[in-house]
């Protein structure tokens, strides 16, 4: 699974861009709080999933929360991951734990998309905003670091100038300013995003 790939990494920093294949349509998002902005938008109140079992939720926010809690549970289980037996000296224990220490991880809010046409569910600004709100709500509930990529991108990119996706993705059919095709950032878009991610990691590192 995708989580297994994350867990198998030995990186010091992991950045997760999540929810790109969810369209964010009304009624599909859910919320954990009756007083949340999502609730005011008509999203229904949902319960948490059981992370000891396979994901069984039906709402976007449940999927986000499930992933966040699985990541936290895995990386904080030092005794199991470090194969501690209880017979180690302090220095031996430190060496084992250091080898499996938790990387710095951030979740990114989703990027805006332009698929097919202006009425496509993936192309609607209201749907982009719902996904953003759900990711932030889940991250803040568990004090999980996040980067509000959606807000930073939509402040700087003029999405009305980006193309709607056309098959195939190439520089003839799809020639955006920050995206190749309304979906995937081009080198200018990637440069913009990479700067934001690097700055976020740097600020987390300085705070620690």
Coordinates of N, CA and C in Angstrom, one line a residue:
X1 N 0.8 -1.2 0.0 CA 0.0 0.0 0.0 C 0.9 1.2 0.0
X2 N 0.2 2.4 -0.2 CA 1.0 3.7 -0.2 C 1.6 3.9 1.2
X3 N 0.8 3.6 2.2 CA 1.4 3.8 3.6 C 2.6 2.9 3.8
X4 N 2.6 1.7 3.3 CA 3.8 0.8 3.5 C 5.0 1.4 2.8
X5 N 4.8 2.1 1.7 CA 5.9 2.7 1.0 C 6.5 3.8 1.8
X6 N 5.6 4.6 2.5 CA 6.0 5.7 3.4 C 6.8 5.1 4.5
X7 N 6.3 4.0 5.1 CA 6.9 3.4 6.3 C 8.3 2.8 5.9
X8 N 8.4 2.4 4.7 CA 9.7 1.8 4.3 C 10.8 2.8 4.0
X9 N 10.4 4.1 3.8 CA 11.4 5.1 3.6 C 12.2 5.3 4.8
X10 N 13.5 5.7 4.6 CA 14.3 6.1 5.7 C 14.6 7.6 5.6
X11 N 13.8 8.3 5.0 CA 14.0 9.8 4.8 C 13.8 10.5 6.1
X12 N 14.5 11.7 6.2 CA 14.3 12.5 7.4 C 13.1 13.4 7.2
X13 N 12.7 13.7 6.0 CA 11.5 14.5 5.7 C 10.6 13.8 4.7
X14 N 9.3 13.8 5.0 CA 8.3 13.2 4.1 C 7.2 14.3 3.9
X15 N 6.9 14.5 2.7 CA 5.8 15.4 2.3 C 4.7 14.7 1.6
X16 N 3.5 14.8 2.1 CA 2.4 14.0 1.5 C 1.3 14.9 0.9
X17 N 1.2 14.9 -0.4 CA 0.1 15.6 -1.1 C -1.1 14.6 -1.2
X18 N -2.2 15.0 -0.7 CA -3.2 14.0 -0.5 C -4.6 14.4 -1.1
X19 N -5.3 13.5 -1.6 CA -6.7 13.7 -2.0 C -6.9 14.2 -3.5
X20 N -5.8 14.0 -4.3 CA -5.9 14.5 -5.7 C -7.0 13.8 -6.5
X21 N -7.3 12.6 -6.2 CA -8.3 11.8 -7.0 C -9.7 11.8 -6.3
X22 N -9.9 12.7 -5.3 CA -11.2 12.9 -4.8 C -11.7 14.2 -5.3
X23 N -13.0 14.3 -5.7 CA -13.5 15.5 -6.4 C -14.0 16.6 -5.4
X24 N -14.2 16.2 -4.1 CA -14.6 17.2 -3.1 C -16.1 17.6 -3.2
X25 N -16.9 16.8 -3.9 CA -18.3 17.2 -4.1 C -19.0 17.3 -2.8
X26 N -20.0 18.1 -2.7 CA -20.9 18.3 -1.5 C -21.4 17.0 -1.1
X27 N -21.4 16.7 0.2 CA -21.9 15.5 0.8 C -20.9 14.3 0.9
X28 N -19.7 14.5 0.3 CA -18.7 13.4 0.3 C -17.6 13.7 1.3
X29 N -17.6 14.8 2.0 CA -16.5 15.2 2.8 C -16.7 14.8 4.2
X30 N -17.7 15.2 4.9 CA -18.0 14.9 6.3 C -17.2 15.9 7.2
X31 N -17.5 15.8 8.5 CA -16.8 16.6 9.5 C -16.8 16.0 10.8
X32 N -15.9 16.3 11.7 CA -15.9 15.7 13.0 C -16.5 16.6 14.1
X33 N -16.9 17.8 13.6 CA -17.4 18.8 14.6 C -18.6 19.5 14.0
X34 N -19.7 19.6 14.9 CA -20.9 20.2 14.5 C -20.8 21.7 14.4
X35 N -19.7 22.3 14.9 CA -19.5 23.7 14.8 C -18.4 24.1 13.7
X36 N -18.0 23.1 13.0 CA -16.9 23.4 12.0 C -17.5 24.2 10.8
X37 N -16.6 24.7 10.0 CA -17.0 25.4 8.7 C -17.6 24.4 7.8
X38 N -17.1 23.2 7.8 CA -17.7 22.2 6.9 C -19.1 21.9 7.3
X39 N -19.4 21.9 8.6 CA -20.8 21.6 9.1 C -21.7 22.8 8.6
X40 N -21.2 24.0 8.6 CA -22.0 25.1 8.1 C -22.2 25.0 6.7
X41 N -21.4 24.3 5.9 CA -21.6 24.1 4.5 C -22.5 22.9 4.2
X42 N -23.0 22.2 5.3 CA -23.9 21.1 5.1 C -23.3 19.7 5.1
X43 N -22.0 19.7 5.5 CA -21.4 18.3 5.6 C -21.8 17.6 6.9
X44 N -22.1 16.4 6.8 CA -22.6 15.6 7.9 C -21.5 15.2 8.9
X45 N -22.0 15.1 10.2 CA -21.1 14.7 11.2 C -20.8 13.2 11.1
X46 N -19.5 12.9 11.2 CA -19.1 11.5 11.1 C -18.2 11.1 12.3
X47 N -18.0 9.8 12.5 CA -17.2 9.3 13.5 C -15.9 8.9 13.0
X48 N -14.9 8.6 13.9 CA -13.6 8.2 13.5 C -13.6 6.7 13.0
X49 N -12.7 6.3 12.2 CA -12.5 4.9 11.8 C -11.6 4.2 12.8
X50 N -11.6 2.9 12.7 CA -10.7 2.1 13.6 C -9.4 1.8 12.8
X51 N -8.3 2.4 13.3 CA -7.0 2.3 12.5 C -6.4 0.9 12.7
X52 N -6.9 0.1 13.6 CA -6.4 -1.3 13.7 C -7.0 -2.2 12.6
X53 N -8.0 -1.7 11.9 CA -8.6 -2.4 10.8 C -8.4 -1.7 9.5
X54 N -8.7 -2.3 8.4 CA -8.6 -1.6 7.1 C -9.6 -0.5 7.1
X55 N -9.3 0.5 6.3 CA -10.2 1.7 6.2 C -11.6 1.3 5.8
X56 N -12.6 1.8 6.5 CA -14.0 1.4 6.2 C -14.9 2.7 6.2
X57 N -14.3 3.9 6.1 CA -15.1 5.1 6.1 C -15.7 5.3 4.8
X58 N -16.6 6.3 4.7 CA -17.2 6.7 3.5 C -17.0 8.2 3.1
X59 N -16.4 8.9 4.0 CA -16.2 10.4 3.8 C -14.7 10.7 3.7
X60 N -14.5 11.8 2.9 CA -13.1 12.2 2.7 C -12.3 12.5 4.0
X61 N -13.0 13.1 4.9 CA -12.3 13.5 6.2 C -11.9 12.3 7.0
X62 N -12.7 11.2 6.9 CA -12.4 10.0 7.6 C -11.1 9.4 7.0
X63 N -11.0 9.4 5.7 CA -9.8 8.9 5.0 C -8.5 9.6 5.4
X64 N -8.6 11.0 5.5 CA -7.5 11.8 5.9 C -7.1 11.5 7.3
X65 N -8.1 11.4 8.2 CA -7.8 11.2 9.6 C -7.2 9.8 9.8
X66 N -7.7 8.8 9.1 CA -7.3 7.4 9.1 C -5.8 7.4 8.8
X67 N -5.4 8.0 7.7 CA -4.0 8.1 7.3 C -3.1 8.7 8.4
X68 N -3.5 9.9 8.9 CA -2.8 10.6 9.9 C -2.5 9.8 11.1
X69 N -3.6 9.1 11.6 CA -3.5 8.3 12.8 C -2.7 7.1 12.6
X70 N -2.7 6.5 11.4 CA -1.9 5.3 11.1 C -0.4 5.7 11.1
X71 N -0.1 6.9 10.5 CA 1.3 7.3 10.4 C 1.8 7.6 11.8
X72 N 1.0 8.3 12.6 CA 1.4 8.6 14.0 C 1.6 7.3 14.8
X73 N 0.7 6.4 14.7 CA 0.8 5.1 15.5 C 2.1 4.3 15.1
X74 N 2.4 4.4 13.8 CA 3.5 3.6 13.3 C 4.8 4.2 13.8
X75 N 5.0 5.5 13.6 CA 6.3 6.1 13.9 C 6.5 6.3 15.4
X76 N 5.5 6.3 16.2 CA 5.7 6.5 17.6 C 5.9 5.1 18.3
X77 N 5.7 4.0 17.6 CA 5.9 2.7 18.2 C 7.4 2.3 18.2
X78 N 8.2 3.1 18.9 CA 9.6 2.9 18.9 C 10.1 1.5 19.3
X79 N 9.4 1.0 20.4 CA 9.9 -0.3 20.9 C 9.8 -1.4 19.9
X80 N 8.7 -1.5 19.2 CA 8.5 -2.5 18.2 C 9.4 -2.3 17.0
X81 N 9.5 -1.0 16.5 CA 10.3 -0.7 15.3 C 11.8 -0.9 15.5
X82 N 12.2 -0.6 16.8 CA 13.6 -0.6 17.1 C 14.0 -2.0 17.6
X83 N 13.0 -2.9 17.7 CA 13.3 -4.3 18.2 C 13.9 -4.3 19.5
X84 N 13.4 -3.5 20.4 CA 14.0 -3.4 21.8 C 13.5 -4.6 22.6
X85 N 14.5 -5.2 23.3 CA 14.2 -6.4 24.1 C 14.2 -6.1 25.6
X86 N 14.7 -4.9 26.0 CA 14.7 -4.6 27.4 C 16.1 -4.9 28.0
X87 N 16.9 -5.6 27.3 CA 18.2 -6.0 27.8 C 19.3 -5.0 27.4
X88 N 19.0 -4.0 26.6 CA 20.0 -3.1 26.0 C 20.5 -2.1 27.1
X89 N 21.7 -1.7 26.9 CA 22.2 -0.6 27.7 C 21.6 0.7 27.2
X90 N 21.8 1.7 27.9 CA 21.2 3.0 27.4 C 21.8 3.4 26.1
X91 N 23.1 3.2 25.9 CA 23.7 3.6 24.6 C 23.2 2.7 23.5
X92 N 23.0 1.4 23.8 CA 22.5 0.5 22.7 C 21.1 0.8 22.4
X93 N 20.3 1.2 23.4 CA 18.9 1.6 23.1 C 18.9 2.8 22.3
X94 N 19.7 3.8 22.6 CA 19.7 5.1 21.9 C 20.1 4.8 20.4
X95 N 21.0 4.0 20.2 CA 21.4 3.7 18.8 C 20.3 3.0 18.0
X96 N 19.6 2.1 18.6 CA 18.5 1.4 18.0 C 17.3 2.4 17.7
X97 N 17.0 3.2 18.6 CA 15.9 4.2 18.4 C 16.3 5.2 17.4
X98 N 17.5 5.7 17.4 CA 18.0 6.7 16.5 C 17.8 6.2 15.0
X99 N 18.0 4.9 14.9 CA 17.9 4.3 13.5 C 16.5 4.3 13.0
X100 N 15.5 4.4 13.8 CA 14.1 4.3 13.4 C 13.4 5.6 13.8
X101 N 14.1 6.6 14.1 CA 13.4 7.8 14.6 C 12.4 8.3 13.6
X102 N 11.4 9.0 14.2 CA 10.3 9.6 13.3 C 10.8 10.7 12.4
X103 N 10.6 10.6 11.1 CA 10.9 11.7 10.2 C 10.0 12.9 10.4
X104 N 10.4 14.0 10.0 CA 9.5 15.2 10.0 C 8.5 15.0 8.8
X105 N 7.2 15.0 9.1 CA 6.2 14.7 8.1 C 5.2 15.9 8.0
X106 N 4.9 16.3 6.8 CA 3.8 17.3 6.7 C 2.8 16.7 5.6
X107 N 1.5 17.1 5.9 CA 0.4 16.8 5.0 C 0.2 18.1 4.2
X108 N 0.0 18.1 2.9 CA -0.3 19.3 2.1 C -1.8 19.3 1.8
X109 N -2.4 20.5 1.8 CA -3.7 20.6 1.3 C -3.7 20.4 -0.2
X110 N -4.7 20.0 -0.8 CA -4.7 19.6 -2.2 C -4.6 20.8 -3.2
X111 N -4.1 20.6 -4.4 CA -4.0 21.6 -5.4 C -5.3 21.8 -6.1
X112 N -5.6 23.0 -6.6 CA -6.8 23.1 -7.5 C -6.5 22.4 -8.8
X113 N -7.6 22.0 -9.4 CA -7.5 21.2 -10.7 C -8.5 21.7 -11.7
X114 N -8.2 21.5 -13.0 CA -9.1 21.9 -14.1 C -9.1 20.7 -15.0
X115 N -10.2 19.9 -14.8 CA -10.4 18.7 -15.6 C -11.5 18.8 -16.6
X116 N -11.3 18.6 -17.8 CA -12.3 18.5 -18.8 C -13.0 19.8 -19.1
X117 N -13.7 20.3 -18.2 CA -14.5 21.6 -18.5 C -14.9 22.2 -17.2
X118 N -15.5 23.4 -17.3 CA -15.8 24.2 -16.1 C -16.9 23.6 -15.2
X119 N -17.7 22.6 -15.6 CA -18.7 22.0 -14.8 C -18.3 20.7 -14.2
X120 N -17.1 20.2 -14.6 CA -16.6 19.0 -14.0 C -16.4 19.1 -12.5
X121 N -16.7 18.1 -11.7 CA -16.7 18.3 -10.3 C -15.3 18.6 -9.8
X122 N -14.3 18.1 -10.4 CA -12.9 18.3 -10.0 C -12.5 19.8 -10.3
X123 N -13.2 20.5 -11.2 CA -12.9 21.8 -11.6 C -13.5 22.9 -10.8
X124 N -14.4 22.5 -9.8 CA -15.2 23.5 -9.1 C -14.5 24.0 -7.9
X125 N -14.4 25.4 -7.8 CA -13.7 26.0 -6.6 C -14.3 25.6 -5.3
X126 N -15.6 25.5 -5.2 CA -16.2 25.1 -4.0 C -15.8 23.7 -3.5
X127 N -15.5 22.8 -4.4 CA -15.1 21.5 -4.1 C -13.6 21.5 -3.7
X128 N -12.8 22.3 -4.3 CA -11.4 22.5 -3.8 C -11.4 22.9 -2.4
X129 N -12.2 23.9 -2.1 CA -12.2 24.5 -0.7 C -12.7 23.4 0.3
X130 N -13.7 22.6 0.0 CA -14.1 21.6 0.9 C -13.0 20.6 1.3
X131 N -12.2 20.2 0.3 CA -11.1 19.3 0.6 C -10.1 20.0 1.4
X132 N -9.8 21.2 1.2 CA -8.8 22.0 2.0 C -9.3 22.0 3.4
X133 N -10.6 22.3 3.7 CA -11.1 22.4 5.0 C -11.0 21.1 5.8
X134 N -11.3 20.0 5.1 CA -11.2 18.7 5.7 C -9.8 18.3 6.1
X135 N -8.9 18.6 5.2 CA -7.5 18.2 5.5 C -7.0 19.0 6.7
X136 N -7.3 20.3 6.8 CA -6.9 21.2 7.9 C -7.6 20.7 9.2
X137 N -8.9 20.4 9.1 CA -9.6 20.0 10.3 C -9.0 18.7 10.9
X138 N -8.7 17.8 10.0 CA -8.1 16.5 10.5 C -6.7 16.7 11.1
X139 N -5.9 17.5 10.4 CA -4.5 17.8 10.9 C -4.6 18.5 12.2
X140 N -5.4 19.5 12.3 CA -5.4 20.3 13.6 C -6.0 19.5 14.7
X141 N -6.9 18.5 14.4 CA -7.5 17.7 15.5 C -6.4 16.9 16.2
X142 N -5.4 16.4 15.4 CA -4.3 15.6 15.9 C -2.9 16.3 16.0
X143 N -3.0 17.6 15.9 CA -1.8 18.4 16.0 C -0.7 17.9 15.0
X144 N -1.1 17.6 13.8 CA -0.3 17.1 12.8 C 0.2 18.2 11.8
X145 N 1.5 18.4 11.6 CA 1.9 19.5 10.7 C 1.3 19.4 9.3
X146 N 0.9 20.6 8.8 CA 0.4 20.6 7.5 C 0.9 21.9 6.8
X147 N 0.9 21.9 5.5 CA 1.2 23.0 4.7 C -0.1 23.3 3.8
X148 N -0.6 24.6 4.0 CA -1.8 24.9 3.2 C -1.4 25.3 1.8
X149 N -1.1 24.3 1.0 CA -0.6 24.5 -0.3 C -1.7 25.1 -1.2
X150 N -2.9 24.7 -1.0 CA -4.1 25.3 -1.7 C -4.1 26.8 -1.7
X151 N -4.0 27.3 -0.4 CA -4.1 28.8 -0.3 C -3.0 29.5 -0.9
X152 N -1.8 28.9 -0.7 CA -0.6 29.6 -1.3 C -0.6 29.6 -2.8
X153 N -1.1 28.5 -3.4 CA -1.1 28.4 -4.8 C -2.2 29.3 -5.4
X154 N -3.4 29.3 -4.8 CA -4.5 30.1 -5.4 C -4.3 31.6 -5.1
X155 N -3.4 32.0 -4.2 CA -3.0 33.4 -4.0 C -2.1 33.8 -5.2
X156 N -1.3 32.9 -5.7 CA -0.3 33.3 -6.7 C -0.5 32.8 -8.1
X157 N -1.2 31.7 -8.3 CA -1.5 31.2 -9.6 C -2.9 31.8 -10.1
X158 N -3.0 32.2 -11.3 CA -4.3 32.6 -11.8 C -4.8 31.3 -12.6
X159 N -5.7 30.6 -11.8 CA -6.2 29.4 -12.4 C -7.0 29.6 -13.7
X160 N -7.6 30.8 -13.8 CA -8.4 31.0 -15.0 C -7.5 31.0 -16.3
X161 N -6.2 31.2 -16.1 CA -5.2 31.2 -17.2 C -4.6 29.8 -17.5
X162 N -4.9 28.9 -16.5 CA -4.4 27.5 -16.7 C -5.4 26.8 -17.6
X163 N -4.9 25.8 -18.4 CA -5.7 25.1 -19.4 C -6.6 24.1 -18.7
X164 N -7.7 23.7 -19.3 CA -8.4 22.5 -18.9 C -7.6 21.3 -19.4
X165 N -7.6 20.2 -18.7 CA -6.9 19.0 -19.1 C -7.4 18.5 -20.5
X166 N -6.5 18.2 -21.4 CA -6.9 17.6 -22.7 C -5.9 16.5 -22.9
X167 N -6.5 15.3 -23.3 CA -5.7 14.2 -23.6 C -5.2 14.2 -25.0
X168 N -3.9 13.9 -25.2 CA -2.9 13.5 -24.2 C -2.2 14.7 -23.6
X169 N -1.6 14.5 -22.4 CA -0.9 15.6 -21.8 C 0.4 15.8 -22.6
X170 N 0.5 17.0 -23.2 CA 1.8 17.3 -23.9 C 1.8 18.8 -24.1
X171 N 2.9 19.4 -24.6 CA 3.0 20.8 -24.7 C 2.3 21.4 -25.8
X172 N 1.7 20.6 -26.7 CA 0.9 21.1 -27.8 C -0.6 21.3 -27.3
X173 N -1.1 20.3 -26.7 CA -2.5 20.4 -26.2 C -2.6 21.1 -24.8
X174 N -1.6 21.0 -24.0 CA -1.7 21.5 -22.7 C -0.5 22.5 -22.4
X175 N -0.7 23.7 -22.3 CA 0.4 24.7 -22.2 C 0.0 25.7 -21.1
X176 N 0.1 25.4 -19.9 CA -0.2 26.3 -18.8 C 0.9 27.2 -18.4
X177 N 0.7 28.0 -17.4 CA 1.8 28.8 -16.9 C 2.5 28.1 -15.7
X178 N 1.7 27.6 -14.8 CA 2.3 26.8 -13.7 C 2.0 25.3 -13.8
X179 N 1.0 24.9 -14.7 CA 0.7 23.5 -14.8 C 0.9 23.1 -16.3
X180 N 1.2 21.8 -16.5 CA 1.3 21.3 -17.8 C -0.1 21.2 -18.4
X181 N -1.1 20.9 -17.6 CA -2.4 20.5 -18.1 C -3.6 20.8 -17.2
X182 N -3.4 21.7 -16.3 CA -4.5 22.0 -15.4 C -4.5 21.1 -14.2
X183 N -3.7 20.0 -14.2 CA -3.6 19.1 -13.2 C -2.2 19.0 -12.6
X184 N -1.2 18.8 -13.4 CA 0.1 18.5 -13.0 C 1.0 19.7 -13.1
X185 N 1.7 20.1 -12.1 CA 2.5 21.3 -12.1 C 3.7 21.1 -13.1
X186 N 4.0 22.2 -13.9 CA 5.2 22.1 -14.8 C 6.4 22.5 -14.0
X187 N 7.5 22.8 -14.6 CA 8.7 23.1 -13.8 C 8.6 24.3 -13.0
X188 N 7.8 25.3 -13.5 CA 7.6 26.6 -12.8 C 6.7 26.3 -11.6
X189 N 5.7 25.5 -11.8 CA 4.8 25.2 -10.7 C 5.5 24.4 -9.6
X190 N 6.4 23.4 -10.0 CA 7.1 22.6 -9.1 C 8.1 23.4 -8.3
X191 N 8.7 24.4 -9.0 CA 9.7 25.3 -8.3 C 9.0 26.1 -7.2
X192 N 7.8 26.6 -7.6 CA 7.0 27.3 -6.6 C 6.7 26.5 -5.4
X193 N 6.2 25.3 -5.6 CA 5.7 24.4 -4.6 C 6.9 23.9 -3.7
X194 N 8.0 23.6 -4.4 CA 9.2 23.1 -3.7 C 9.7 24.2 -2.7
X195 N 9.7 25.4 -3.1 CA 10.1 26.5 -2.2 C 9.3 26.6 -1.0
X196 N 8.0 26.4 -1.1 CA 7.0 26.4 0.0 C 7.3 25.2 1.0
X197 N 7.5 24.1 0.4 CA 7.7 22.9 1.2 C 9.0 23.0 2.0
X198 N 10.1 23.4 1.3 CA 11.4 23.6 1.9 C 11.3 24.6 3.1
X199 N 10.6 25.7 2.9 CA 10.4 26.7 3.9 C 9.7 26.1 5.1
X200 N 8.6 25.3 4.8 CA 7.9 24.7 5.9 C 8.7 23.8 6.8
X201 N 9.5 22.9 6.1 CA 10.4 22.0 6.8 C 11.4 22.7 7.6
X202 N 11.9 23.8 7.0 CA 12.9 24.6 7.7 C 12.4 25.2 9.0
X203 N 11.1 25.7 8.9 CA 10.5 26.3 10.1 C 10.2 25.3 11.2
X204 N 9.8 24.1 10.8 CA 9.5 23.0 11.7 C 10.9 22.6 12.4
X205 N 11.9 22.5 11.6 CA 13.2 22.2 12.2 C 13.7 23.2 13.2
X206 N 13.5 24.5 12.8 CA 14.0 25.5 13.7 C 13.1 25.5 15.0
X207 N 11.9 25.2 14.9 CA 11.0 25.2 16.1 C 11.4 24.0 17.0
X208 N 11.9 23.0 16.4 CA 12.3 21.8 17.3 C 13.7 22.0 17.9

